[in-house]
mmCIF file of C-alpha atoms in Angstrom:
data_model
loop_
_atom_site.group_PDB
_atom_site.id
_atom_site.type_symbol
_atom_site.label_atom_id
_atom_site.label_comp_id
_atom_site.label_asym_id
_atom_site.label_seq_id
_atom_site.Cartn_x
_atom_site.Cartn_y
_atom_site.Cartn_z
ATOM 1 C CA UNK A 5 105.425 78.218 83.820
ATOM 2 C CA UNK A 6 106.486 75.486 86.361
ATOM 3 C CA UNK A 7 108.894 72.310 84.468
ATOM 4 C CA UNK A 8 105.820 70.127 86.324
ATOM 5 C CA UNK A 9 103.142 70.128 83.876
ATOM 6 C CA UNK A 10 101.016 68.346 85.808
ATOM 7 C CA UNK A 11 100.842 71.086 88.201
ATOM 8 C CA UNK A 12 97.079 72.326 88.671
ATOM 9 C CA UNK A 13 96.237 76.152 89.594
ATOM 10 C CA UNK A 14 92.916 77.138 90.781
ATOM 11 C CA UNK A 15 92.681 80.300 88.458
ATOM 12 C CA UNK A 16 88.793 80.865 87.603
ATOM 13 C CA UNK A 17 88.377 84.622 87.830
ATOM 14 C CA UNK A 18 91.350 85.270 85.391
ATOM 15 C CA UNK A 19 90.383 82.370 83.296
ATOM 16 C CA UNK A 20 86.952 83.866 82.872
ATOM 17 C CA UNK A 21 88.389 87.556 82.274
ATOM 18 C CA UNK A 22 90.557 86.288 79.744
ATOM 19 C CA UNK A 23 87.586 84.642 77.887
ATOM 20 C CA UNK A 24 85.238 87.624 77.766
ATOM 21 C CA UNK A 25 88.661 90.153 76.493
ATOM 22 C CA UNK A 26 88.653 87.404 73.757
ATOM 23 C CA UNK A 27 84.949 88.021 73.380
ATOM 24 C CA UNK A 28 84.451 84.288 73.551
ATOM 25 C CA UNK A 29 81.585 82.080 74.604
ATOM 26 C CA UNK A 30 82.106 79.372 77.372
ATOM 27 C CA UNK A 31 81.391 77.140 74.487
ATOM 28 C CA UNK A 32 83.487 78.731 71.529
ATOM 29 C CA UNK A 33 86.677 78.687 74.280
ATOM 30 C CA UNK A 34 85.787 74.752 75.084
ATOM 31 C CA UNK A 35 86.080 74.007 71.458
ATOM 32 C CA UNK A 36 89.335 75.533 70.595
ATOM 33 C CA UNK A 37 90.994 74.240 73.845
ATOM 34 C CA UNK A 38 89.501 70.550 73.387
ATOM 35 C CA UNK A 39 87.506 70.200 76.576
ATOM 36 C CA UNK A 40 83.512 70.116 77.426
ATOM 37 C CA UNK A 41 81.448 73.509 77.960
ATOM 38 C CA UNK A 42 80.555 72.164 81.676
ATOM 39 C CA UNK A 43 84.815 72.014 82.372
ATOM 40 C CA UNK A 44 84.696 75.729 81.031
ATOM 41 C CA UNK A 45 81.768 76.377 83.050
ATOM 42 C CA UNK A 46 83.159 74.372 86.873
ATOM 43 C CA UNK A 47 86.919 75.932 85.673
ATOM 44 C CA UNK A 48 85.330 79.594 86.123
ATOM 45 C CA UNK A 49 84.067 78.864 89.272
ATOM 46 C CA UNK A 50 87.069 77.748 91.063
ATOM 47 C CA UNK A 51 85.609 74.387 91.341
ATOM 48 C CA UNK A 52 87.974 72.359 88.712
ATOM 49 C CA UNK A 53 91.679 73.243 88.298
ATOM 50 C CA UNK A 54 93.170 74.489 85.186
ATOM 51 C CA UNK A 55 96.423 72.459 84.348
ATOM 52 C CA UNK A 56 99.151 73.589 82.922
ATOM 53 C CA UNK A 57 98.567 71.712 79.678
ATOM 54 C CA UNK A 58 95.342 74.021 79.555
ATOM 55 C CA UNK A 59 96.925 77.578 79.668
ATOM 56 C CA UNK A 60 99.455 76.118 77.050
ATOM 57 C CA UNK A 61 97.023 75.196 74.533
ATOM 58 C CA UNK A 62 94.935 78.257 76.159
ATOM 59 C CA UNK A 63 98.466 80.991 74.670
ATOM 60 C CA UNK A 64 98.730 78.642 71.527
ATOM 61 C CA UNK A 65 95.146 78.672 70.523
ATOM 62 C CA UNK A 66 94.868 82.686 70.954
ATOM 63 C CA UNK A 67 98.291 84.020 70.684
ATOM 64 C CA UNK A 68 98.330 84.804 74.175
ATOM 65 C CA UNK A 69 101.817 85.426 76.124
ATOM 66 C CA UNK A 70 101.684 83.458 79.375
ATOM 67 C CA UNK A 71 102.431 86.338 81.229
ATOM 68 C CA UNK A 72 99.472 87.575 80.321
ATOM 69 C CA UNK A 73 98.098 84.860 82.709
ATOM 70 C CA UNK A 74 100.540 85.754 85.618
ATOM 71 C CA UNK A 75 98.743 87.275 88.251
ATOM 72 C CA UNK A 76 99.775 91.079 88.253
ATOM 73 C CA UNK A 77 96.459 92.309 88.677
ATOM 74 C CA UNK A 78 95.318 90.145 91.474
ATOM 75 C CA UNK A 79 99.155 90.953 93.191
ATOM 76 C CA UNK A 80 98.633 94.833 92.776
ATOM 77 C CA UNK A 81 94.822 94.578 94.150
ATOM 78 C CA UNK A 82 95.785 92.942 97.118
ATOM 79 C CA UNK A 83 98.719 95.164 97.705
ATOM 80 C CA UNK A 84 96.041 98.176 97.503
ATOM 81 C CA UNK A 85 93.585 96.581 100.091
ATOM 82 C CA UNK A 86 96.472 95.555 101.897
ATOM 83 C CA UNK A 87 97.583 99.306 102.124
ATOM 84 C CA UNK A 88 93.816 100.233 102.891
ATOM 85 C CA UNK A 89 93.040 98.278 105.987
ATOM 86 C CA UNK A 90 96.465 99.091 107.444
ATOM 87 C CA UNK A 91 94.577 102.146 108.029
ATOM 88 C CA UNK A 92 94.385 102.760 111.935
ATOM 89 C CA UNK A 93 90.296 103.677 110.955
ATOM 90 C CA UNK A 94 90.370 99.614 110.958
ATOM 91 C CA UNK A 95 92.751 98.918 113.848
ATOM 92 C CA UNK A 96 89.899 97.119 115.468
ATOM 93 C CA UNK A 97 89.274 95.183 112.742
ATOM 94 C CA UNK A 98 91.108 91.502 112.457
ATOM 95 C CA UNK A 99 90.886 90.913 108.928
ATOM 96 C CA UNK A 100 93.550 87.984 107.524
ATOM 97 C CA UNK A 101 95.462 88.377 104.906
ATOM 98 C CA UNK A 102 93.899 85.584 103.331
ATOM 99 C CA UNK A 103 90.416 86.924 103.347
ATOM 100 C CA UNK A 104 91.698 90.391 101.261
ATOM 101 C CA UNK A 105 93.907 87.943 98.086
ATOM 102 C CA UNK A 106 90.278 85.979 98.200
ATOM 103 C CA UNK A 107 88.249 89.455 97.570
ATOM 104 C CA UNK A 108 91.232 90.399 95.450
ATOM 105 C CA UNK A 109 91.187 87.424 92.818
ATOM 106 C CA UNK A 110 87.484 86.716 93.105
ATOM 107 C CA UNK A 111 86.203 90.725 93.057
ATOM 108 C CA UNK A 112 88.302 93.228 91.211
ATOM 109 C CA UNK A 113 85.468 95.588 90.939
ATOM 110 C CA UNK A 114 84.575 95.532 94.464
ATOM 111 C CA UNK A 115 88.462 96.123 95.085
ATOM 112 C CA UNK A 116 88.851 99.151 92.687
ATOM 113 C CA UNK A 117 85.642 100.237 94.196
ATOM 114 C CA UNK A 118 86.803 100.351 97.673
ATOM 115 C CA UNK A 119 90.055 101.943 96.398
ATOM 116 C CA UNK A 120 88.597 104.894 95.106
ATOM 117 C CA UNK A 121 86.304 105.307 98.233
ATOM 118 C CA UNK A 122 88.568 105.166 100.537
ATOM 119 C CA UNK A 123 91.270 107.608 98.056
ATOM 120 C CA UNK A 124 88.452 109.895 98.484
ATOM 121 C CA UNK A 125 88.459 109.419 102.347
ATOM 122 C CA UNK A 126 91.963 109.799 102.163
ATOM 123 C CA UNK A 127 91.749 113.149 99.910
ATOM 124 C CA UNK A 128 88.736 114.657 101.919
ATOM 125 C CA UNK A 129 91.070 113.829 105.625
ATOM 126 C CA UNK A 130 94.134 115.455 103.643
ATOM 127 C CA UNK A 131 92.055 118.261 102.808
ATOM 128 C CA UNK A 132 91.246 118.858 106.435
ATOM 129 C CA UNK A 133 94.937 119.482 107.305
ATOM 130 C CA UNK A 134 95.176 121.359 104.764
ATOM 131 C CA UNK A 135 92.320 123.756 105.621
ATOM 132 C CA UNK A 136 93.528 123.899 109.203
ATOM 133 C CA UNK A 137 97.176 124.806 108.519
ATOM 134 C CA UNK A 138 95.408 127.632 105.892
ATOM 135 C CA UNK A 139 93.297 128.968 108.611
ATOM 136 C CA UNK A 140 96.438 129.345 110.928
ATOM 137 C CA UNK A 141 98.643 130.817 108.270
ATOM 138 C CA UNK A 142 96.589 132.600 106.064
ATOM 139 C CA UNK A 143 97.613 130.805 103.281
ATOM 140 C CA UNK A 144 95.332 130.736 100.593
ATOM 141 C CA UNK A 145 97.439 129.758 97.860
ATOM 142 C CA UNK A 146 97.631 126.273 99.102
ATOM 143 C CA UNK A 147 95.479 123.742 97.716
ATOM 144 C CA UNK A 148 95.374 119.561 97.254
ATOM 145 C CA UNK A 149 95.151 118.964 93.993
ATOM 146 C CA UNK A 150 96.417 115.073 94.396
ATOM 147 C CA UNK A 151 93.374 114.000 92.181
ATOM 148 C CA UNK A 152 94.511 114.045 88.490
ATOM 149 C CA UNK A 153 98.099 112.706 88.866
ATOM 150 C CA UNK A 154 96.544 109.688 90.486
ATOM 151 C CA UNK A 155 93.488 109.079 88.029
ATOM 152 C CA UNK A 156 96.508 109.579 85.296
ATOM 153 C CA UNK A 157 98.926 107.137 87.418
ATOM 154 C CA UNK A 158 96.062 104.901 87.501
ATOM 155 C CA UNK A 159 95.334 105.195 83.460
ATOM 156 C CA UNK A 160 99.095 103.953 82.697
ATOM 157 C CA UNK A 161 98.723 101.587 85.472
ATOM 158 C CA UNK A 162 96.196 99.724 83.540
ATOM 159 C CA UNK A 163 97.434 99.541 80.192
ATOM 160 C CA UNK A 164 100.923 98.315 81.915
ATOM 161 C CA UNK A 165 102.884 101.761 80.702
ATOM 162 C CA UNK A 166 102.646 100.502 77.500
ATOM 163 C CA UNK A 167 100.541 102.164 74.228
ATOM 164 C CA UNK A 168 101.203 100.285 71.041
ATOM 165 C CA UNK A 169 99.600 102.750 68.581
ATOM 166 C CA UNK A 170 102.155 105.524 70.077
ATOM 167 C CA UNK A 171 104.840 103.084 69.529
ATOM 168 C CA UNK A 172 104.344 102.451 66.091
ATOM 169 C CA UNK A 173 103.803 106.022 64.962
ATOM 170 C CA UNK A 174 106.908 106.797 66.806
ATOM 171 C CA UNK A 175 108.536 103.726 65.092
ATOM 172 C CA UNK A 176 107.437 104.961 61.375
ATOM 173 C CA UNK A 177 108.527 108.466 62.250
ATOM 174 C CA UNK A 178 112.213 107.531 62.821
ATOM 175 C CA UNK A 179 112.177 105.173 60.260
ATOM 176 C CA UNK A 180 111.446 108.118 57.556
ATOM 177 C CA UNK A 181 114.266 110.281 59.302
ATOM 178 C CA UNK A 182 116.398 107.627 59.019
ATOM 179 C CA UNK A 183 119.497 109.027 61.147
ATOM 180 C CA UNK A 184 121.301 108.116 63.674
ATOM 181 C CA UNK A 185 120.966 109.197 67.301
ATOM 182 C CA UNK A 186 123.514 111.794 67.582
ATOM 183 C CA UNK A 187 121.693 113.290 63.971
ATOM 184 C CA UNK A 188 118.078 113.378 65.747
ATOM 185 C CA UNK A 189 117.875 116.815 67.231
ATOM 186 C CA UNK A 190 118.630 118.215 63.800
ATOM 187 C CA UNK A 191 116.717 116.168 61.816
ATOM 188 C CA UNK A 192 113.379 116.829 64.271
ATOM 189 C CA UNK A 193 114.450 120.332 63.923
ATOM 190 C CA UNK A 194 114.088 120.180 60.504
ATOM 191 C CA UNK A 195 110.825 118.439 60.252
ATOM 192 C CA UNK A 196 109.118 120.735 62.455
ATOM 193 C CA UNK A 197 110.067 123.553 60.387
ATOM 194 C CA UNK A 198 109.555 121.808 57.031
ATOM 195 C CA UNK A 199 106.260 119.958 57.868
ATOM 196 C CA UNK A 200 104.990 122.358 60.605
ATOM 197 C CA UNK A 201 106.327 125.700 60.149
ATOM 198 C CA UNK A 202 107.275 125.541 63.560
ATOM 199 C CA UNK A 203 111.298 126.755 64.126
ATOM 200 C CA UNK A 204 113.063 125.780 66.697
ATOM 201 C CA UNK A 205 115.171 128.664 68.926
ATOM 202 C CA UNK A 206 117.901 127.927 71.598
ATOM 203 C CA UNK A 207 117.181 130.990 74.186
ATOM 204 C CA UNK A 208 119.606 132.563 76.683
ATOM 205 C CA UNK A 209 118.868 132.145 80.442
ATOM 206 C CA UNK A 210 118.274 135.939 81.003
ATOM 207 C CA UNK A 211 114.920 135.456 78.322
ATOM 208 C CA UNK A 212 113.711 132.316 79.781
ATOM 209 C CA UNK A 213 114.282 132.801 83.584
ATOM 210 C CA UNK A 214 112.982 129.725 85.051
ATOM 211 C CA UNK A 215 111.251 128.522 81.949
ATOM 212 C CA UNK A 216 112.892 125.846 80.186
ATOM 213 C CA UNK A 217 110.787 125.712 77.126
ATOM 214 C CA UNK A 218 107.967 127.248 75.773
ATOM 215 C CA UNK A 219 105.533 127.050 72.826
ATOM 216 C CA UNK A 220 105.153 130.293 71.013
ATOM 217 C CA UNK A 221 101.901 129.668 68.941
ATOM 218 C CA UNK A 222 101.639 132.650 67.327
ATOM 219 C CA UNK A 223 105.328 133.252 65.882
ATOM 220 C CA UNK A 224 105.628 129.266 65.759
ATOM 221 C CA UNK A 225 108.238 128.505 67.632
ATOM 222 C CA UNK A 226 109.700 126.031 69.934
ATOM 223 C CA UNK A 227 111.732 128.165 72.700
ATOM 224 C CA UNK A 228 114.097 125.972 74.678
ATOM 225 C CA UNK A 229 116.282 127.325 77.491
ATOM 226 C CA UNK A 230 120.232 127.029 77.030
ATOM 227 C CA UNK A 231 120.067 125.170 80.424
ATOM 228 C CA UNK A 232 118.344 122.401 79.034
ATOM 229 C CA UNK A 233 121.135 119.494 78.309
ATOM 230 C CA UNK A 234 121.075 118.430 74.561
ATOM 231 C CA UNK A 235 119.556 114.940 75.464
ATOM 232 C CA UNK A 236 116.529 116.951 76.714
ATOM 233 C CA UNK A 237 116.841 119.431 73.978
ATOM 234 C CA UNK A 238 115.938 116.695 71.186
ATOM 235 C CA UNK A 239 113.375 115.018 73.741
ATOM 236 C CA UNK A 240 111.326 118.597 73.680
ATOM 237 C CA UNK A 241 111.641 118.521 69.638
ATOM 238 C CA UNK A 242 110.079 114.724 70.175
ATOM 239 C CA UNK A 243 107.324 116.011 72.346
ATOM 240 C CA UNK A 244 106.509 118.765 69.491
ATOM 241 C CA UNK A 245 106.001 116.375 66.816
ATOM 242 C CA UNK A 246 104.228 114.156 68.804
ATOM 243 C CA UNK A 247 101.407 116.772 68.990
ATOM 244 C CA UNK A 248 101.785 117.723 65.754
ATOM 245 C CA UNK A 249 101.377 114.419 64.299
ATOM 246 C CA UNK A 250 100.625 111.866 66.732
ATOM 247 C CA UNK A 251 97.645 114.286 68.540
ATOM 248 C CA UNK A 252 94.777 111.506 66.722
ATOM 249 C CA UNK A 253 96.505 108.287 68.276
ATOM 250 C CA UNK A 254 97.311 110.707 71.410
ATOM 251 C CA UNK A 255 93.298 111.404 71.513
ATOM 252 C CA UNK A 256 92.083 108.050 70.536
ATOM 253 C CA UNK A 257 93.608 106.807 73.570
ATOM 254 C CA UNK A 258 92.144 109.717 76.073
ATOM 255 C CA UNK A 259 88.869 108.937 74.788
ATOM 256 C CA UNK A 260 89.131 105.184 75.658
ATOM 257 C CA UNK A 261 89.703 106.266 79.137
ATOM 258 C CA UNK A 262 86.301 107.240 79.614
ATOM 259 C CA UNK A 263 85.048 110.299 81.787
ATOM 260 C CA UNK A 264 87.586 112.615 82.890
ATOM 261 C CA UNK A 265 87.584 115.945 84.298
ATOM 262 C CA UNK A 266 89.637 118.688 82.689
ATOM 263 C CA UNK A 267 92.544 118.674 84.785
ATOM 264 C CA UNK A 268 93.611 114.444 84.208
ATOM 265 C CA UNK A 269 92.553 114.697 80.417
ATOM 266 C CA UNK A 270 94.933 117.508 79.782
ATOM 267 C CA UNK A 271 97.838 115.916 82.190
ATOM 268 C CA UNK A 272 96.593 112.596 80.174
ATOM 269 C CA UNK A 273 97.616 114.042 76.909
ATOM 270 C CA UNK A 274 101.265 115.646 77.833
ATOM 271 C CA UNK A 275 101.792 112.438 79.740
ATOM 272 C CA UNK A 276 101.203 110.785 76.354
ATOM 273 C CA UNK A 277 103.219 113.318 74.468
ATOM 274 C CA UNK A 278 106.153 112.225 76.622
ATOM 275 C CA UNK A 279 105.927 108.672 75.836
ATOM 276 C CA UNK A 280 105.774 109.267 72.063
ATOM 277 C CA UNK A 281 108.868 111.575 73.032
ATOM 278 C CA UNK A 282 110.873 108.531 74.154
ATOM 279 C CA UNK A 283 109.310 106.014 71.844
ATOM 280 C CA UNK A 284 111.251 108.487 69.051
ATOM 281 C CA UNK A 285 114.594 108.755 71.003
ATOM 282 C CA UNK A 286 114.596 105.214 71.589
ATOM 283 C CA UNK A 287 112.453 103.089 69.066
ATOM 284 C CA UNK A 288 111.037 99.564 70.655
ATOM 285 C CA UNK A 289 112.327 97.185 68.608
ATOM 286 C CA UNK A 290 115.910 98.651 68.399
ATOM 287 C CA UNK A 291 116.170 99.635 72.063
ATOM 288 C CA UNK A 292 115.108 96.312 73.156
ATOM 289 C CA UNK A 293 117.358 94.269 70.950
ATOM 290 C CA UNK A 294 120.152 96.868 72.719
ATOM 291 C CA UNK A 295 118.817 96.635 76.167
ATOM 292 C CA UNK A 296 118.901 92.374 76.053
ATOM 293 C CA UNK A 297 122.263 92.403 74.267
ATOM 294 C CA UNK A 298 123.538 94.510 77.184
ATOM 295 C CA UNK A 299 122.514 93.138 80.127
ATOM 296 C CA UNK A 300 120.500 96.418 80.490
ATOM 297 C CA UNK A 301 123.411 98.928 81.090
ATOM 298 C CA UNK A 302 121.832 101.757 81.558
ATOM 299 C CA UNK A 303 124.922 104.140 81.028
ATOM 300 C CA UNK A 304 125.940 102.303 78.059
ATOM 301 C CA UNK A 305 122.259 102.663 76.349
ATOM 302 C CA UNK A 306 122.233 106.230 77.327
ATOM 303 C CA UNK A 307 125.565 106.808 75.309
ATOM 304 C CA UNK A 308 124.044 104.487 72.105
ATOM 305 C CA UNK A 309 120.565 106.265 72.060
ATOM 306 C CA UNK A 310 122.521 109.868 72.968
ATOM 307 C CA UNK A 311 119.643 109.714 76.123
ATOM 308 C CA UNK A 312 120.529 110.971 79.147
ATOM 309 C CA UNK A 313 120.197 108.336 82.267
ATOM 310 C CA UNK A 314 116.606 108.760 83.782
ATOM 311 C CA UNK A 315 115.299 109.012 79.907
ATOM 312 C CA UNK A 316 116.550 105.638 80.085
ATOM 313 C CA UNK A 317 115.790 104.440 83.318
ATOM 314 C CA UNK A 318 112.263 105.705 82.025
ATOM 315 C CA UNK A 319 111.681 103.956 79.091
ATOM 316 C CA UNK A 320 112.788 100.753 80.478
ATOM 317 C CA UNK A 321 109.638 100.765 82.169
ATOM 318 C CA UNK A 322 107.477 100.566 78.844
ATOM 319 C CA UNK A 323 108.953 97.734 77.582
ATOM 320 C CA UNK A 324 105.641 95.271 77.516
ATOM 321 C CA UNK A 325 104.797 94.768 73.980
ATOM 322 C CA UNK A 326 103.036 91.469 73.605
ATOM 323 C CA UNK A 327 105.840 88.995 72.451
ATOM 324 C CA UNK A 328 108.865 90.855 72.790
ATOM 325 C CA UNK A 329 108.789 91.902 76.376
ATOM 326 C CA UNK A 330 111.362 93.499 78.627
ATOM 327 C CA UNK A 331 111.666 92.952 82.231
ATOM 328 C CA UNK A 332 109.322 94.821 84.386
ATOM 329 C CA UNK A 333 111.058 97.387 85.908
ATOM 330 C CA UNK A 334 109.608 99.992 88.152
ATOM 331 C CA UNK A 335 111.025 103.858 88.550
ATOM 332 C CA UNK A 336 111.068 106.206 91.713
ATOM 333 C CA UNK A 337 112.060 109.757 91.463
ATOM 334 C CA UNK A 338 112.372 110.923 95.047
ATOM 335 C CA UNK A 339 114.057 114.185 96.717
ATOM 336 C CA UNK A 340 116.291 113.907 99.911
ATOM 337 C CA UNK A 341 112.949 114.465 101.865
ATOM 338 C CA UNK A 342 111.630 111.323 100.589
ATOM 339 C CA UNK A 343 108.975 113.309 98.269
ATOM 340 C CA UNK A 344 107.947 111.002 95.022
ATOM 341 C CA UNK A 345 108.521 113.454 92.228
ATOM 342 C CA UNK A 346 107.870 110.618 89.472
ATOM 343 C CA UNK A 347 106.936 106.930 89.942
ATOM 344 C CA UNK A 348 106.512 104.449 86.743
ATOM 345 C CA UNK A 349 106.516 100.634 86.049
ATOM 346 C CA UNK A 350 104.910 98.396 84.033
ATOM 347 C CA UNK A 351 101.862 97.764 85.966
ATOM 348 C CA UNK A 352 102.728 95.241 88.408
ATOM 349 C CA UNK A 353 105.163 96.874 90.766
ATOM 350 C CA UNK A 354 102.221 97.779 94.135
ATOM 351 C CA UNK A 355 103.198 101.470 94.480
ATOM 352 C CA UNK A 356 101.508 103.096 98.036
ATOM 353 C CA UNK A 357 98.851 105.344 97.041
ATOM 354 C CA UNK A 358 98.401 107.041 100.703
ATOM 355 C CA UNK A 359 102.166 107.131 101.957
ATOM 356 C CA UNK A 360 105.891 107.443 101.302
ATOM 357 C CA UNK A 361 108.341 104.924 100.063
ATOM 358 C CA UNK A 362 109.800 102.082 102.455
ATOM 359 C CA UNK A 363 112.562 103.939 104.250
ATOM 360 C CA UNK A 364 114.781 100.417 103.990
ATOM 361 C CA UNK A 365 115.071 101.156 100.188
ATOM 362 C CA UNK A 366 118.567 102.257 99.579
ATOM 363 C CA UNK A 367 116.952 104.936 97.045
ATOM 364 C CA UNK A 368 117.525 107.172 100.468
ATOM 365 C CA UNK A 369 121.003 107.073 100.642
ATOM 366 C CA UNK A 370 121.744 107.962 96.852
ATOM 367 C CA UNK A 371 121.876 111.454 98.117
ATOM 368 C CA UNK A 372 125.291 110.669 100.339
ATOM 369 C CA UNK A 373 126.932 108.735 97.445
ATOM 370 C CA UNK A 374 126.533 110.774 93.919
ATOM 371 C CA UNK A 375 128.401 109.289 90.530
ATOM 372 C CA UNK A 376 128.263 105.999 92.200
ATOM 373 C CA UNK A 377 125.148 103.069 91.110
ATOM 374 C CA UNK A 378 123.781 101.412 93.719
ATOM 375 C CA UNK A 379 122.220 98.007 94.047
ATOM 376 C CA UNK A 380 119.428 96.367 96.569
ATOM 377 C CA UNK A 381 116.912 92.902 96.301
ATOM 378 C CA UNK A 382 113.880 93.611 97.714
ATOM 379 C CA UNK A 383 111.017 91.165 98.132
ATOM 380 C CA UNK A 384 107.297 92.487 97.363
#
């Protein structure tokens, strides 16, 4: 919020979104912030400025954090049309930059709805190629099967990486384990066999092969692979539970998104297993207290939440619980080919949906300087 209070913002579409999530009239909002139903009415329209004074009593009245009011969804739409008519299909096309943040603030259905036509465009020209280059190989084992890692991307996109019912369960769980980190692995260990009849079994490599766990419904047990690193060993035991006793909040959730095919719902769920995973390894409120206190070393939390470093790096990203907010980080998980193996942030970092990553990103040259951090400012 600017030190000038006086400063006036022409905000109407989010104004009037934030009214109807509140389920409020124009004239139940113009009573609890002081003003007249026909300010409310020429505010919505973009016709009459909302002052600062406004949005304060506006986060006072309603308990609303004023980032809430920031304009991450408007940034990431216009970062998607953006992308979309950088297309070369619209090279003939002069469309200003201006013209896309006005459709982007004043239509975000039209937006979304132009996103997934033109992902589908995108998918259908992909799948093209892909025919072709089966045709001349004989490859018939390829496929593009893009679809459900975006519509899940897109489903932790908008709820900002952040699922509060998760983090509470999580929360309670840990609380009735009551151990410290390094005591976790044993003490998930021992509620899976106590509460869930399900034991835990350390495998050698020669068993496993390539797998590096495995559910064994029938005998009950968890089979990890002695390869697996004991910071991933206790984040597997995490995951168990989570389905075990967190599968209601885990379904609530999938239901709220609505229609999805097989394929997202089930990637859906173990995507939401893994957060309830991490929320259990690293419990909100404690892991945010330790992440402000220091200066968000990621090492250091690592070594106090016995996580290893991308676990971290990982959960940093979730840190948007109303009030008691981290800062929004973003994470890229990219091979020495450039391929995005795993991309996360809070919901307001514009991630390309039909291309790489910038090549000026210094994430590129990790690969000819291991053990060693590395540190870029970039501007969006």
């Amino acid at each position: 919020m600017p030190a000038d209070s006086s400063k006036k913002l022409f905000v109407g579409p989010r104004f009037r979104r934030i009214r109807q999530q509140l389920g409020l009239s124009q004239t139940q909002i113009a009573e609890g912030l002081g003003i007249s139903p026909s300010y409310i009415n020429l505010i919505e329209r973009n016709q009459r400025p909302v002052t600062a004074q406004i949005l304060l009593r506006l986060a006072e009245a309603y308990d609303l954090d004023l980032r809430d009011l920031a304009t991450a969804d408007e940034d990431r739409f216009f970062a998607e049309l953006n992308e979309i008519f950088s297309d070369p299909l619209f090279r003939q096309i002069d469309l200003p930059k201006q013209e896309l943040r006005d459709l982007a603030e004043l239509c975000p259905g039209v937006t979304h709805a132009l996103q997934r036509l033109y992902a589908a465009y995108a998918e259908a020209r992909q799948g093209e190629t892909l025919a072709a280059a089966q045709m001349a190989d004989r490859d018939e084992g390829s496929r593009f099967e893009a679809n459900p890692i975006e519509r899940v991307r897109d489903l932790i996109e908008a709820n900002r990486n952040y699922f509060g019912e998760l983090e509470q369960t999580a929360e309670t769980l840990r609380d009735e384990l009551n151990v410290p980190a390094e005591a976790l692995y044993a003490a998930l260990a021992a509620r899976l066999r106590e509460k869930h009849s399900i034991v835990t079994r350390i495998m050698p490599v020669d068993v496993m092969r390539e797998t590096l766990r495995r559910f064994d419904r029938h005998r009950r047990q968890l089979l990890i692979s002695e390869l697996v690193d004991a910071p991933s060993r206790t984040f597997q035991l995490a995951f168990q539970a989570g389905l075990c006793e967190c599968n209601g909040h885990i379904e609530t959730i999938v239901g709220r998104a609505g229609k999805l095919d097989d394929a997202p719902r089930r990637l859906f769920r173990i995507t939401l297993a893994n957060y309830f995973a991490a929320c259990v390894m690293m419990p909100y409120q404690a892991f945010h207290a330790a992440a402000e206190a220091l200066s968000y070393d990621v090492q250091v939390l690592a070594q106090r939440f016995n996580a290893g470093f991308e676990q971290v790096c990982h959960r940093l990203t979730t840190l948007q619980r109303p009030n008691a907010r981290g800062i929004p980080f973003f994470l890229l998980r990219v091979d020495n080919a450039g391929n995005v193996s795993k991309r996360f942030s809070s919901g307001t970092f514009p991630f390309s949906k039909f291309g790489g990553t910038c090549p000026l990103w210094n994430v590129h040259s990790t690969f000819d300087t291991p053990d060693r951090l590395l540190k870029q400012v970039i501007e969006l």
